[in-house]
Amino acid sequence: MEQQPSVQSGASGPSAMDPATECGHSPGTVAAPAYDEDLLHKVMLLGDSGVGKTCFLVQFKDGAFLAGSFIATVGIDFRIWDTAGQERFRSVTHAYYRDAQALLLLYDITSKTSFDNIRAWLTEIHEYAQQDVVIMLLGNKSDMCSERVIKQEEGERLAKEYGVPFMETSAKTGVNVELAFLAIAKELKQRAVQQPNEPKFQIHDFIESQKKKSSCCGFM
Protein backbone atom coordinates (compact mmCIF):
# COMPACT_ATOMS: atom_id res chain seq x y z
CA MET A 1 0.00 0.00 0.00
CA GLU A 2 1.10 3.56 -0.58
CA GLN A 3 2.23 5.66 2.33
CA GLN A 4 0.05 8.76 2.61
CA PRO A 5 1.34 10.90 5.44
CA SER A 6 -0.64 14.11 5.53
CA VAL A 7 0.00 16.74 8.13
CA GLN A 8 -2.97 18.99 8.76
CA SER A 9 -1.48 22.17 10.09
CA GLY A 10 -3.93 24.91 9.11
CA ALA A 11 -2.55 27.36 6.65
CA SER A 12 -2.14 30.95 7.69
CA GLY A 13 -4.63 33.49 6.38
CA PRO A 14 -4.81 37.27 6.10
CA SER A 15 -5.17 39.22 9.31
CA ALA A 16 -8.71 40.27 10.19
CA MET A 17 -7.33 43.75 10.93
CA ASP A 18 -5.90 44.20 7.45
CA PRO A 19 -8.15 46.69 5.59
CA ALA A 20 -6.72 45.65 2.24
CA THR A 21 -8.00 42.11 2.63
CA GLU A 22 -11.04 42.58 4.87
CA CYS A 23 -13.40 43.07 1.94
CA GLY A 24 -11.36 41.05 -0.53
CA HIS A 25 -10.25 44.03 -2.66
CA SER A 26 -9.56 47.73 -2.61
CA PRO A 27 -12.12 50.27 -3.93
CA GLY A 28 -12.01 50.60 -7.67
CA THR A 29 -10.13 47.35 -8.29
CA VAL A 30 -11.24 43.93 -9.41
CA ALA A 31 -10.94 41.32 -6.69
CA ALA A 32 -8.33 38.66 -7.31
CA PRO A 33 -9.49 35.05 -7.05
CA ALA A 34 -9.47 33.94 -3.44
CA TYR A 35 -7.22 31.02 -2.61
CA ASP A 36 -8.94 28.24 -0.66
CA GLU A 37 -6.55 27.67 2.25
CA ASP A 38 -8.42 24.50 3.26
CA LEU A 39 -7.54 22.87 -0.06
CA LEU A 40 -5.13 19.94 0.06
CA HIS A 41 -2.82 19.55 -2.92
CA LYS A 42 -1.83 16.01 -3.83
CA VAL A 43 1.92 15.59 -4.34
CA MET A 44 3.49 12.29 -5.40
CA LEU A 45 7.08 11.15 -4.94
CA LEU A 46 8.23 9.03 -7.88
CA GLY A 47 11.38 7.25 -8.97
CA ASP A 48 13.10 3.89 -8.84
CA SER A 49 13.41 1.87 -5.67
CA GLY A 50 16.29 3.01 -3.49
CA VAL A 51 16.54 6.60 -4.71
CA GLY A 52 15.55 7.91 -1.27
CA LYS A 53 11.88 8.85 -1.68
CA THR A 54 10.83 7.85 1.83
CA CYS A 55 13.86 9.50 3.44
CA PHE A 56 13.14 12.61 1.38
CA LEU A 57 9.61 12.72 2.76
CA VAL A 58 10.73 12.05 6.32
CA GLN A 59 13.29 14.87 6.07
CA PHE A 60 10.54 17.27 5.02
CA LYS A 61 7.96 16.09 7.54
CA ASP A 62 10.43 16.23 10.42
CA GLY A 63 11.52 19.71 9.38
CA ALA A 64 9.48 22.70 8.33
CA PHE A 65 6.28 20.83 7.45
CA LEU A 66 5.78 19.14 10.81
CA ALA A 67 6.79 22.28 12.68
CA GLY A 68 4.09 24.22 10.86
CA SER A 69 6.46 26.89 9.61
CA PHE A 70 6.15 25.75 5.99
CA ILE A 71 2.37 26.04 5.84
CA ALA A 72 2.41 29.27 7.84
CA THR A 73 4.89 30.80 5.40
CA VAL A 74 3.47 29.57 2.10
CA GLY A 75 -0.20 29.24 3.02
CA ILE A 76 -0.68 25.91 1.28
CA ASP A 77 -1.15 22.36 2.53
CA PHE A 78 -0.05 19.09 0.95
CA ARG A 79 -1.20 15.50 0.91
CA ILE A 80 1.98 13.65 0.03
CA TRP A 81 1.95 10.17 -1.51
CA ASP A 82 5.11 8.09 -1.29
CA THR A 83 5.06 5.29 -3.87
CA ALA A 84 7.97 3.41 -2.27
CA GLY A 85 7.56 -0.33 -2.73
CA GLN A 86 5.32 -0.01 -5.80
CA GLU A 87 7.98 0.76 -8.39
CA ARG A 88 8.01 -2.79 -9.69
CA PHE A 89 4.25 -2.75 -10.19
CA ARG A 90 3.81 0.41 -12.21
CA SER A 91 0.15 -0.33 -13.00
CA VAL A 92 -0.70 -0.04 -9.31
CA THR A 93 0.15 3.65 -9.32
CA HIS A 94 -1.42 4.64 -12.64
CA ALA A 95 -4.75 5.62 -11.08
CA TYR A 96 -3.00 7.80 -8.54
CA TYR A 97 -1.55 10.07 -11.23
CA ARG A 98 -4.93 11.39 -12.31
CA ASP A 99 -5.64 13.82 -9.49
CA ALA A 100 -2.05 14.67 -8.55
CA GLN A 101 -1.23 18.36 -8.82
CA ALA A 102 2.54 17.94 -8.47
CA LEU A 103 5.10 15.18 -9.01
CA LEU A 104 8.59 15.06 -7.55
CA LEU A 105 10.63 12.66 -9.69
CA LEU A 106 13.81 11.46 -7.99
CA TYR A 107 16.91 9.65 -9.18
CA ASP A 108 20.02 8.68 -7.24
CA ILE A 109 23.21 10.48 -8.36
CA THR A 110 25.16 7.31 -7.46
CA SER A 111 22.96 5.08 -9.64
CA LYS A 112 23.11 5.27 -13.43
CA THR A 113 20.15 2.91 -13.72
CA SER A 114 17.88 5.19 -11.71
CA PHE A 115 18.90 8.11 -13.93
CA ASP A 116 18.46 6.16 -17.17
CA ASN A 117 14.95 5.18 -16.06
CA ILE A 118 13.86 8.81 -15.68
CA ARG A 119 12.80 8.90 -19.34
CA ALA A 120 10.50 5.92 -18.74
CA TRP A 121 9.02 7.65 -15.70
CA LEU A 122 8.44 10.85 -17.67
CA THR A 123 6.79 8.91 -20.50
CA GLU A 124 4.44 7.32 -17.98
CA ILE A 125 3.73 10.67 -16.34
CA HIS A 126 2.82 12.27 -19.66
CA GLU A 127 0.51 9.35 -20.42
CA TYR A 128 -1.37 9.15 -17.11
CA ALA A 129 -1.02 12.47 -15.26
CA GLN A 130 -2.97 15.68 -15.76
CA GLN A 131 -1.69 17.82 -18.60
CA ASP A 132 -0.90 20.76 -16.30
CA VAL A 133 0.69 18.75 -13.49
CA VAL A 134 3.77 20.37 -11.94
CA ILE A 135 6.83 18.16 -12.45
CA MET A 136 10.21 18.60 -10.78
CA LEU A 137 13.29 16.46 -11.39
CA LEU A 138 15.51 15.87 -8.36
CA GLY A 139 18.97 14.31 -8.26
CA ASN A 140 19.00 12.92 -4.73
CA LYS A 141 21.90 11.89 -2.45
CA SER A 142 24.02 14.93 -3.29
CA ASP A 143 25.88 14.32 -0.02
CA MET A 144 27.50 11.21 -1.58
CA CYS A 145 29.87 13.11 -3.88
CA SER A 146 32.61 10.47 -3.72
CA GLU A 147 30.21 7.87 -5.18
CA ARG A 148 28.65 10.14 -7.80
CA VAL A 149 28.22 8.65 -11.28
CA ILE A 150 25.74 11.19 -12.67
CA LYS A 151 27.07 14.70 -13.12
CA GLN A 152 24.85 17.60 -12.17
CA GLU A 153 25.09 18.85 -15.74
CA GLU A 154 23.50 15.60 -16.96
CA GLY A 155 20.49 16.17 -14.75
CA GLU A 156 20.25 19.77 -15.90
CA ARG A 157 20.35 18.73 -19.57
CA LEU A 158 17.64 16.11 -19.11
CA ALA A 159 15.42 18.54 -17.22
CA LYS A 160 15.88 21.16 -19.93
CA GLU A 161 14.99 18.60 -22.60
CA TYR A 162 11.65 17.92 -20.90
CA GLY A 163 11.08 21.50 -19.79
CA VAL A 164 10.96 20.76 -16.07
CA PRO A 165 12.78 22.41 -13.14
CA PHE A 166 15.74 20.58 -11.62
CA MET A 167 17.92 20.61 -8.55
CA GLU A 168 20.09 18.21 -6.60
CA THR A 169 18.97 17.32 -3.10
CA SER A 170 20.06 15.36 -0.06
CA ALA A 171 17.44 13.55 1.98
CA LYS A 172 20.19 12.88 4.51
CA THR A 173 21.37 16.44 5.15
CA GLY A 174 18.20 18.22 4.05
CA VAL A 175 19.87 20.25 1.28
CA ASN A 176 17.18 21.67 -1.05
CA VAL A 177 14.46 19.37 0.34
CA GLU A 178 12.33 22.21 1.68
CA LEU A 179 13.12 24.30 -1.40
CA ALA A 180 11.68 21.60 -3.68
CA PHE A 181 8.37 21.64 -1.83
CA LEU A 182 8.43 25.43 -1.51
CA ALA A 183 8.85 25.89 -5.26
CA ILE A 184 5.95 23.62 -6.21
CA ALA A 185 3.80 25.17 -3.47
CA LYS A 186 4.34 28.65 -4.86
CA GLU A 187 3.66 27.41 -8.39
CA LEU A 188 0.37 25.75 -7.36
CA LYS A 189 -0.80 28.71 -5.31
CA GLN A 190 0.07 31.17 -8.06
CA ARG A 191 -1.90 29.15 -10.59
CA ALA A 192 -4.95 29.24 -8.32
CA VAL A 193 -5.01 33.04 -8.09
CA GLN A 194 -3.45 33.95 -11.44
CA GLN A 195 -5.05 36.87 -13.26
CA PRO A 196 -5.00 36.77 -17.09
CA ASN A 197 -2.89 39.94 -17.35
CA GLU A 198 -0.44 39.02 -14.59
CA PRO A 199 3.03 37.61 -15.32
CA LYS A 200 3.33 33.91 -14.63
CA PHE A 201 5.32 32.60 -11.71
CA GLN A 202 8.72 31.49 -13.03
CA ILE A 203 9.58 28.41 -11.01
CA HIS A 204 13.05 28.07 -12.57
CA ASP A 205 13.96 31.64 -11.65
CA PHE A 206 12.59 31.20 -8.14
CA ILE A 207 14.69 28.09 -7.54
CA GLU A 208 17.86 29.76 -8.77
CA SER A 209 17.26 32.86 -6.65
CA GLN A 210 16.68 30.76 -3.53
CA LYS A 211 19.77 28.65 -4.19
CA LYS A 212 21.86 31.81 -4.50
CA LYS A 213 20.47 33.08 -1.19
CA SER A 214 21.37 29.79 0.50
CA SER A 215 24.82 29.86 -1.04
CA CYS A 216 25.43 33.36 0.28
CA CYS A 217 24.43 32.20 3.74
CA GLY A 218 26.83 29.26 3.57
CA PHE A 219 24.28 26.47 3.44
CA MET A 220 25.08 25.11 -0.02
PDB file of C-alpha atoms in Angstrom:
ATOM      1  CA  MET A   1       0.000   0.000   0.000  1.00  0.00           C
ATOM      2  CA  GLU A   2       1.097   3.555  -0.580  1.00  0.00           C
ATOM      3  CA  GLN A   3       2.227   5.662   2.331  1.00  0.00           C
ATOM      4  CA  GLN A   4       0.052   8.757   2.608  1.00  0.00           C
ATOM      5  CA  PRO A   5       1.345  10.902   5.438  1.00  0.00           C
ATOM      6  CA  SER A   6      -0.642  14.115   5.529  1.00  0.00           C
ATOM      7  CA  VAL A   7      -0.003  16.743   8.128  1.00  0.00           C
ATOM      8  CA  GLN A   8      -2.970  18.994   8.763  1.00  0.00           C
ATOM      9  CA  SER A   9      -1.476  22.174  10.091  1.00  0.00           C
ATOM     10  CA  GLY A  10      -3.926  24.906   9.109  1.00  0.00           C
ATOM     11  CA  ALA A  11      -2.550  27.365   6.650  1.00  0.00           C
ATOM     12  CA  SER A  12      -2.141  30.954   7.688  1.00  0.00           C
ATOM     13  CA  GLY A  13      -4.629  33.493   6.384  1.00  0.00           C
ATOM     14  CA  PRO A  14      -4.809  37.274   6.104  1.00  0.00           C
ATOM     15  CA  SER A  15      -5.172  39.221   9.312  1.00  0.00           C
ATOM     16  CA  ALA A  16      -8.714  40.272  10.187  1.00  0.00           C
ATOM     17  CA  MET A  17      -7.330  43.753  10.926  1.00  0.00           C
ATOM     18  CA  ASP A  18      -5.900  44.200   7.446  1.00  0.00           C
ATOM     19  CA  PRO A  19      -8.152  46.692   5.592  1.00  0.00           C
ATOM     20  CA  ALA A  20      -6.718  45.654   2.238  1.00  0.00           C
ATOM     21  CA  THR A  21      -8.001  42.113   2.628  1.00  0.00           C
ATOM     22  CA  GLU A  22     -11.040  42.584   4.868  1.00  0.00           C
ATOM     23  CA  CYS A  23     -13.403  43.071   1.937  1.00  0.00           C
ATOM     24  CA  GLY A  24     -11.356  41.054  -0.526  1.00  0.00           C
ATOM     25  CA  HIS A  25     -10.255  44.028  -2.657  1.00  0.00           C
ATOM     26  CA  SER A  26      -9.564  47.729  -2.607  1.00  0.00           C
ATOM     27  CA  PRO A  27     -12.116  50.267  -3.929  1.00  0.00           C
ATOM     28  CA  GLY A  28     -12.013  50.599  -7.673  1.00  0.00           C
ATOM     29  CA  THR A  29     -10.129  47.351  -8.286  1.00  0.00           C
ATOM     30  CA  VAL A  30     -11.243  43.927  -9.414  1.00  0.00           C
ATOM     31  CA  ALA A  31     -10.944  41.323  -6.686  1.00  0.00           C
ATOM     32  CA  ALA A  32      -8.333  38.663  -7.306  1.00  0.00           C
ATOM     33  CA  PRO A  33      -9.490  35.049  -7.050  1.00  0.00           C
ATOM     34  CA  ALA A  34      -9.470  33.945  -3.437  1.00  0.00           C
ATOM     35  CA  TYR A  35      -7.220  31.019  -2.607  1.00  0.00           C
ATOM     36  CA  ASP A  36      -8.939  28.238  -0.660  1.00  0.00           C
ATOM     37  CA  GLU A  37      -6.555  27.665   2.247  1.00  0.00           C
ATOM     38  CA  ASP A  38      -8.423  24.497   3.257  1.00  0.00           C
ATOM     39  CA  LEU A  39      -7.543  22.873  -0.063  1.00  0.00           C
ATOM     40  CA  LEU A  40      -5.126  19.944   0.059  1.00  0.00           C
ATOM     41  CA  HIS A  41      -2.824  19.545  -2.921  1.00  0.00           C
ATOM     42  CA  LYS A  42      -1.834  16.013  -3.827  1.00  0.00           C
ATOM     43  CA  VAL A  43       1.915  15.595  -4.339  1.00  0.00           C
ATOM     44  CA  MET A  44       3.495  12.293  -5.404  1.00  0.00           C
ATOM     45  CA  LEU A  45       7.079  11.150  -4.936  1.00  0.00           C
ATOM     46  CA  LEU A  46       8.228   9.026  -7.879  1.00  0.00           C
ATOM     47  CA  GLY A  47      11.380   7.253  -8.971  1.00  0.00           C
ATOM     48  CA  ASP A  48      13.105   3.888  -8.840  1.00  0.00           C
ATOM     49  CA  SER A  49      13.409   1.871  -5.670  1.00  0.00           C
ATOM     50  CA  GLY A  50      16.292   3.009  -3.491  1.00  0.00           C
ATOM     51  CA  VAL A  51      16.545   6.604  -4.711  1.00  0.00           C
ATOM     52  CA  GLY A  52      15.554   7.906  -1.271  1.00  0.00           C
ATOM     53  CA  LYS A  53      11.881   8.850  -1.675  1.00  0.00           C
ATOM     54  CA  THR A  54      10.833   7.849   1.827  1.00  0.00           C
ATOM     55  CA  CYS A  55      13.864   9.496   3.445  1.00  0.00           C
ATOM     56  CA  PHE A  56      13.142  12.605   1.379  1.00  0.00           C
ATOM     57  CA  LEU A  57       9.609  12.719   2.758  1.00  0.00           C
ATOM     58  CA  VAL A  58      10.734  12.049   6.320  1.00  0.00           C
ATOM     59  CA  GLN A  59      13.289  14.865   6.072  1.00  0.00           C
ATOM     60  CA  PHE A  60      10.544  17.274   5.018  1.00  0.00           C
ATOM     61  CA  LYS A  61       7.963  16.094   7.545  1.00  0.00           C
ATOM     62  CA  ASP A  62      10.426  16.231  10.417  1.00  0.00           C
ATOM     63  CA  GLY A  63      11.516  19.708   9.382  1.00  0.00           C
ATOM     64  CA  ALA A  64       9.484  22.704   8.326  1.00  0.00           C
ATOM     65  CA  PHE A  65       6.282  20.832   7.453  1.00  0.00           C
ATOM     66  CA  LEU A  66       5.784  19.144  10.814  1.00  0.00           C
ATOM     67  CA  ALA A  67       6.788  22.280  12.682  1.00  0.00           C
ATOM     68  CA  GLY A  68       4.087  24.218  10.862  1.00  0.00           C
ATOM     69  CA  SER A  69       6.461  26.887   9.608  1.00  0.00           C
ATOM     70  CA  PHE A  70       6.153  25.749   5.988  1.00  0.00           C
ATOM     71  CA  ILE A  71       2.372  26.045   5.844  1.00  0.00           C
ATOM     72  CA  ALA A  72       2.413  29.272   7.844  1.00  0.00           C
ATOM     73  CA  THR A  73       4.890  30.803   5.401  1.00  0.00           C
ATOM     74  CA  VAL A  74       3.468  29.570   2.104  1.00  0.00           C
ATOM     75  CA  GLY A  75      -0.203  29.240   3.022  1.00  0.00           C
ATOM     76  CA  ILE A  76      -0.681  25.907   1.281  1.00  0.00           C
ATOM     77  CA  ASP A  77      -1.154  22.355   2.535  1.00  0.00           C
ATOM     78  CA  PHE A  78      -0.049  19.089   0.945  1.00  0.00           C
ATOM     79  CA  ARG A  79      -1.205  15.501   0.910  1.00  0.00           C
ATOM     80  CA  ILE A  80       1.984  13.646   0.031  1.00  0.00           C
ATOM     81  CA  TRP A  81       1.953  10.169  -1.508  1.00  0.00           C
ATOM     82  CA  ASP A  82       5.107   8.087  -1.291  1.00  0.00           C
ATOM     83  CA  THR A  83       5.062   5.287  -3.874  1.00  0.00           C
ATOM     84  CA  ALA A  84       7.969   3.408  -2.271  1.00  0.00           C
ATOM     85  CA  GLY A  85       7.557  -0.333  -2.735  1.00  0.00           C
ATOM     86  CA  GLN A  86       5.321  -0.011  -5.800  1.00  0.00           C
ATOM     87  CA  GLU A  87       7.981   0.765  -8.386  1.00  0.00           C
ATOM     88  CA  ARG A  88       8.009  -2.795  -9.693  1.00  0.00           C
ATOM     89  CA  PHE A  89       4.246  -2.752 -10.194  1.00  0.00           C
ATOM     90  CA  ARG A  90       3.808   0.413 -12.213  1.00  0.00           C
ATOM     91  CA  SER A  91       0.149  -0.330 -12.996  1.00  0.00           C
ATOM     92  CA  VAL A  92      -0.697  -0.040  -9.310  1.00  0.00           C
ATOM     93  CA  THR A  93       0.151   3.654  -9.321  1.00  0.00           C
ATOM     94  CA  HIS A  94      -1.417   4.639 -12.637  1.00  0.00           C
ATOM     95  CA  ALA A  95      -4.754   5.622 -11.084  1.00  0.00           C
ATOM     96  CA  TYR A  96      -2.998   7.797  -8.539  1.00  0.00           C
ATOM     97  CA  TYR A  97      -1.553  10.069 -11.228  1.00  0.00           C
ATOM     98  CA  ARG A  98      -4.935  11.388 -12.314  1.00  0.00           C
ATOM     99  CA  ASP A  99      -5.642  13.820  -9.488  1.00  0.00           C
ATOM    100  CA  ALA A 100      -2.053  14.667  -8.552  1.00  0.00           C
ATOM    101  CA  GLN A 101      -1.231  18.356  -8.821  1.00  0.00           C
ATOM    102  CA  ALA A 102       2.541  17.936  -8.471  1.00  0.00           C
ATOM    103  CA  LEU A 103       5.100  15.180  -9.008  1.00  0.00           C
ATOM    104  CA  LEU A 104       8.595  15.058  -7.552  1.00  0.00           C
ATOM    105  CA  LEU A 105      10.631  12.655  -9.689  1.00  0.00           C
ATOM    106  CA  LEU A 106      13.814  11.460  -7.994  1.00  0.00           C
ATOM    107  CA  TYR A 107      16.912   9.646  -9.182  1.00  0.00           C
ATOM    108  CA  ASP A 108      20.024   8.685  -7.241  1.00  0.00           C
ATOM    109  CA  ILE A 109      23.206  10.478  -8.361  1.00  0.00           C
ATOM    110  CA  THR A 110      25.156   7.314  -7.458  1.00  0.00           C
ATOM    111  CA  SER A 111      22.955   5.080  -9.637  1.00  0.00           C
ATOM    112  CA  LYS A 112      23.113   5.271 -13.430  1.00  0.00           C
ATOM    113  CA  THR A 113      20.147   2.913 -13.719  1.00  0.00           C
ATOM    114  CA  SER A 114      17.881   5.191 -11.710  1.00  0.00           C
ATOM    115  CA  PHE A 115      18.901   8.113 -13.930  1.00  0.00           C
ATOM    116  CA  ASP A 116      18.459   6.163 -17.168  1.00  0.00           C
ATOM    117  CA  ASN A 117      14.948   5.178 -16.058  1.00  0.00           C
ATOM    118  CA  ILE A 118      13.863   8.810 -15.679  1.00  0.00           C
ATOM    119  CA  ARG A 119      12.797   8.903 -19.336  1.00  0.00           C
ATOM    120  CA  ALA A 120      10.499   5.923 -18.743  1.00  0.00           C
ATOM    121  CA  TRP A 121       9.022   7.648 -15.703  1.00  0.00           C
ATOM    122  CA  LEU A 122       8.436  10.848 -17.672  1.00  0.00           C
ATOM    123  CA  THR A 123       6.794   8.908 -20.497  1.00  0.00           C
ATOM    124  CA  GLU A 124       4.443   7.321 -17.985  1.00  0.00           C
ATOM    125  CA  ILE A 125       3.731  10.671 -16.344  1.00  0.00           C
ATOM    126  CA  HIS A 126       2.817  12.273 -19.664  1.00  0.00           C
ATOM    127  CA  GLU A 127       0.511   9.349 -20.416  1.00  0.00           C
ATOM    128  CA  TYR A 128      -1.366   9.153 -17.115  1.00  0.00           C
ATOM    129  CA  ALA A 129      -1.021  12.468 -15.262  1.00  0.00           C
ATOM    130  CA  GLN A 130      -2.969  15.679 -15.759  1.00  0.00           C
ATOM    131  CA  GLN A 131      -1.692  17.823 -18.597  1.00  0.00           C
ATOM    132  CA  ASP A 132      -0.899  20.759 -16.302  1.00  0.00           C
ATOM    133  CA  VAL A 133       0.691  18.750 -13.488  1.00  0.00           C
ATOM    134  CA  VAL A 134       3.765  20.371 -11.937  1.00  0.00           C
ATOM    135  CA  ILE A 135       6.833  18.155 -12.447  1.00  0.00           C
ATOM    136  CA  MET A 136      10.206  18.600 -10.784  1.00  0.00           C
ATOM    137  CA  LEU A 137      13.290  16.460 -11.388  1.00  0.00           C
ATOM    138  CA  LEU A 138      15.514  15.867  -8.364  1.00  0.00           C
ATOM    139  CA  GLY A 139      18.968  14.307  -8.259  1.00  0.00           C
ATOM    140  CA  ASN A 140      19.002  12.920  -4.728  1.00  0.00           C
ATOM    141  CA  LYS A 141      21.904  11.889  -2.455  1.00  0.00           C
ATOM    142  CA  SER A 142      24.019  14.935  -3.295  1.00  0.00           C
ATOM    143  CA  ASP A 143      25.883  14.316  -0.025  1.00  0.00           C
ATOM    144  CA  MET A 144      27.501  11.213  -1.579  1.00  0.00           C
ATOM    145  CA  CYS A 145      29.874  13.108  -3.878  1.00  0.00           C
ATOM    146  CA  SER A 146      32.608  10.472  -3.716  1.00  0.00           C
ATOM    147  CA  GLU A 147      30.210   7.873  -5.177  1.00  0.00           C
ATOM    148  CA  ARG A 148      28.647  10.139  -7.797  1.00  0.00           C
ATOM    149  CA  VAL A 149      28.220   8.652 -11.281  1.00  0.00           C
ATOM    150  CA  ILE A 150      25.743  11.193 -12.666  1.00  0.00           C
ATOM    151  CA  LYS A 151      27.073  14.699 -13.118  1.00  0.00           C
ATOM    152  CA  GLN A 152      24.852  17.605 -12.167  1.00  0.00           C
ATOM    153  CA  GLU A 153      25.094  18.847 -15.744  1.00  0.00           C
ATOM    154  CA  GLU A 154      23.503  15.602 -16.964  1.00  0.00           C
ATOM    155  CA  GLY A 155      20.495  16.168 -14.751  1.00  0.00           C
ATOM    156  CA  GLU A 156      20.255  19.768 -15.903  1.00  0.00           C
ATOM    157  CA  ARG A 157      20.348  18.726 -19.570  1.00  0.00           C
ATOM    158  CA  LEU A 158      17.642  16.109 -19.106  1.00  0.00           C
ATOM    159  CA  ALA A 159      15.417  18.538 -17.220  1.00  0.00           C
ATOM    160  CA  LYS A 160      15.880  21.157 -19.932  1.00  0.00           C
ATOM    161  CA  GLU A 161      14.993  18.603 -22.599  1.00  0.00           C
ATOM    162  CA  TYR A 162      11.652  17.919 -20.903  1.00  0.00           C
ATOM    163  CA  GLY A 163      11.077  21.499 -19.790  1.00  0.00           C
ATOM    164  CA  VAL A 164      10.959  20.762 -16.068  1.00  0.00           C
ATOM    165  CA  PRO A 165      12.779  22.407 -13.137  1.00  0.00           C
ATOM    166  CA  PHE A 166      15.736  20.576 -11.617  1.00  0.00           C
ATOM    167  CA  MET A 167      17.920  20.614  -8.548  1.00  0.00           C
ATOM    168  CA  GLU A 168      20.085  18.213  -6.598  1.00  0.00           C
ATOM    169  CA  THR A 169      18.971  17.321  -3.096  1.00  0.00           C
ATOM    170  CA  SER A 170      20.058  15.362  -0.058  1.00  0.00           C
ATOM    171  CA  ALA A 171      17.439  13.555   1.980  1.00  0.00           C
ATOM    172  CA  LYS A 172      20.194  12.877   4.514  1.00  0.00           C
ATOM    173  CA  THR A 173      21.373  16.441   5.147  1.00  0.00           C
ATOM    174  CA  GLY A 174      18.204  18.222   4.048  1.00  0.00           C
ATOM    175  CA  VAL A 175      19.868  20.252   1.284  1.00  0.00           C
ATOM    176  CA  ASN A 176      17.179  21.667  -1.049  1.00  0.00           C
ATOM    177  CA  VAL A 177      14.461  19.373   0.341  1.00  0.00           C
ATOM    178  CA  GLU A 178      12.329  22.211   1.681  1.00  0.00           C
ATOM    179  CA  LEU A 179      13.123  24.300  -1.405  1.00  0.00           C
ATOM    180  CA  ALA A 180      11.685  21.605  -3.681  1.00  0.00           C
ATOM    181  CA  PHE A 181       8.366  21.642  -1.830  1.00  0.00           C
ATOM    182  CA  LEU A 182       8.426  25.429  -1.507  1.00  0.00           C
ATOM    183  CA  ALA A 183       8.850  25.887  -5.259  1.00  0.00           C
ATOM    184  CA  ILE A 184       5.953  23.623  -6.207  1.00  0.00           C
ATOM    185  CA  ALA A 185       3.797  25.167  -3.468  1.00  0.00           C
ATOM    186  CA  LYS A 186       4.340  28.646  -4.859  1.00  0.00           C
ATOM    187  CA  GLU A 187       3.659  27.408  -8.386  1.00  0.00           C
ATOM    188  CA  LEU A 188       0.374  25.750  -7.356  1.00  0.00           C
ATOM    189  CA  LYS A 189      -0.803  28.712  -5.314  1.00  0.00           C
ATOM    190  CA  GLN A 190       0.067  31.174  -8.065  1.00  0.00           C
ATOM    191  CA  ARG A 191      -1.903  29.147 -10.589  1.00  0.00           C
ATOM    192  CA  ALA A 192      -4.952  29.241  -8.323  1.00  0.00           C
ATOM    193  CA  VAL A 193      -5.007  33.041  -8.088  1.00  0.00           C
ATOM    194  CA  GLN A 194      -3.445  33.948 -11.437  1.00  0.00           C
ATOM    195  CA  GLN A 195      -5.049  36.871 -13.256  1.00  0.00           C
ATOM    196  CA  PRO A 196      -4.998  36.772 -17.088  1.00  0.00           C
ATOM    197  CA  ASN A 197      -2.887  39.937 -17.345  1.00  0.00           C
ATOM    198  CA  GLU A 198      -0.441  39.021 -14.590  1.00  0.00           C
ATOM    199  CA  PRO A 199       3.027  37.605 -15.317  1.00  0.00           C
ATOM    200  CA  LYS A 200       3.331  33.906 -14.632  1.00  0.00           C
ATOM    201  CA  PHE A 201       5.324  32.595 -11.707  1.00  0.00           C
ATOM    202  CA  GLN A 202       8.717  31.492 -13.027  1.00  0.00           C
ATOM    203  CA  ILE A 203       9.581  28.415 -11.011  1.00  0.00           C
ATOM    204  CA  HIS A 204      13.051  28.070 -12.568  1.00  0.00           C
ATOM    205  CA  ASP A 205      13.957  31.642 -11.654  1.00  0.00           C
ATOM    206  CA  PHE A 206      12.588  31.204  -8.137  1.00  0.00           C
ATOM    207  CA  ILE A 207      14.691  28.087  -7.541  1.00  0.00           C
ATOM    208  CA  GLU A 208      17.861  29.760  -8.774  1.00  0.00           C
ATOM    209  CA  SER A 209      17.262  32.858  -6.649  1.00  0.00           C
ATOM    210  CA  GLN A 210      16.679  30.763  -3.533  1.00  0.00           C
ATOM    211  CA  LYS A 211      19.773  28.648  -4.187  1.00  0.00           C
ATOM    212  CA  LYS A 212      21.858  31.808  -4.498  1.00  0.00           C
ATOM    213  CA  LYS A 213      20.469  33.078  -1.195  1.00  0.00           C
ATOM    214  CA  SER A 214      21.365  29.794   0.504  1.00  0.00           C
ATOM    215  CA  SER A 215      24.824  29.855  -1.045  1.00  0.00           C
ATOM    216  CA  CYS A 216      25.434  33.359   0.280  1.00  0.00           C
ATOM    217  CA  CYS A 217      24.431  32.198   3.737  1.00  0.00           C
ATOM    218  CA  GLY A 218      26.829  29.262   3.566  1.00  0.00           C
ATOM    219  CA  PHE A 219      24.281  26.469   3.438  1.00  0.00           C
ATOM    220  CA  MET A 220      25.085  25.112  -0.017  1.00  0.00           C
TER     221      MET A 220
END
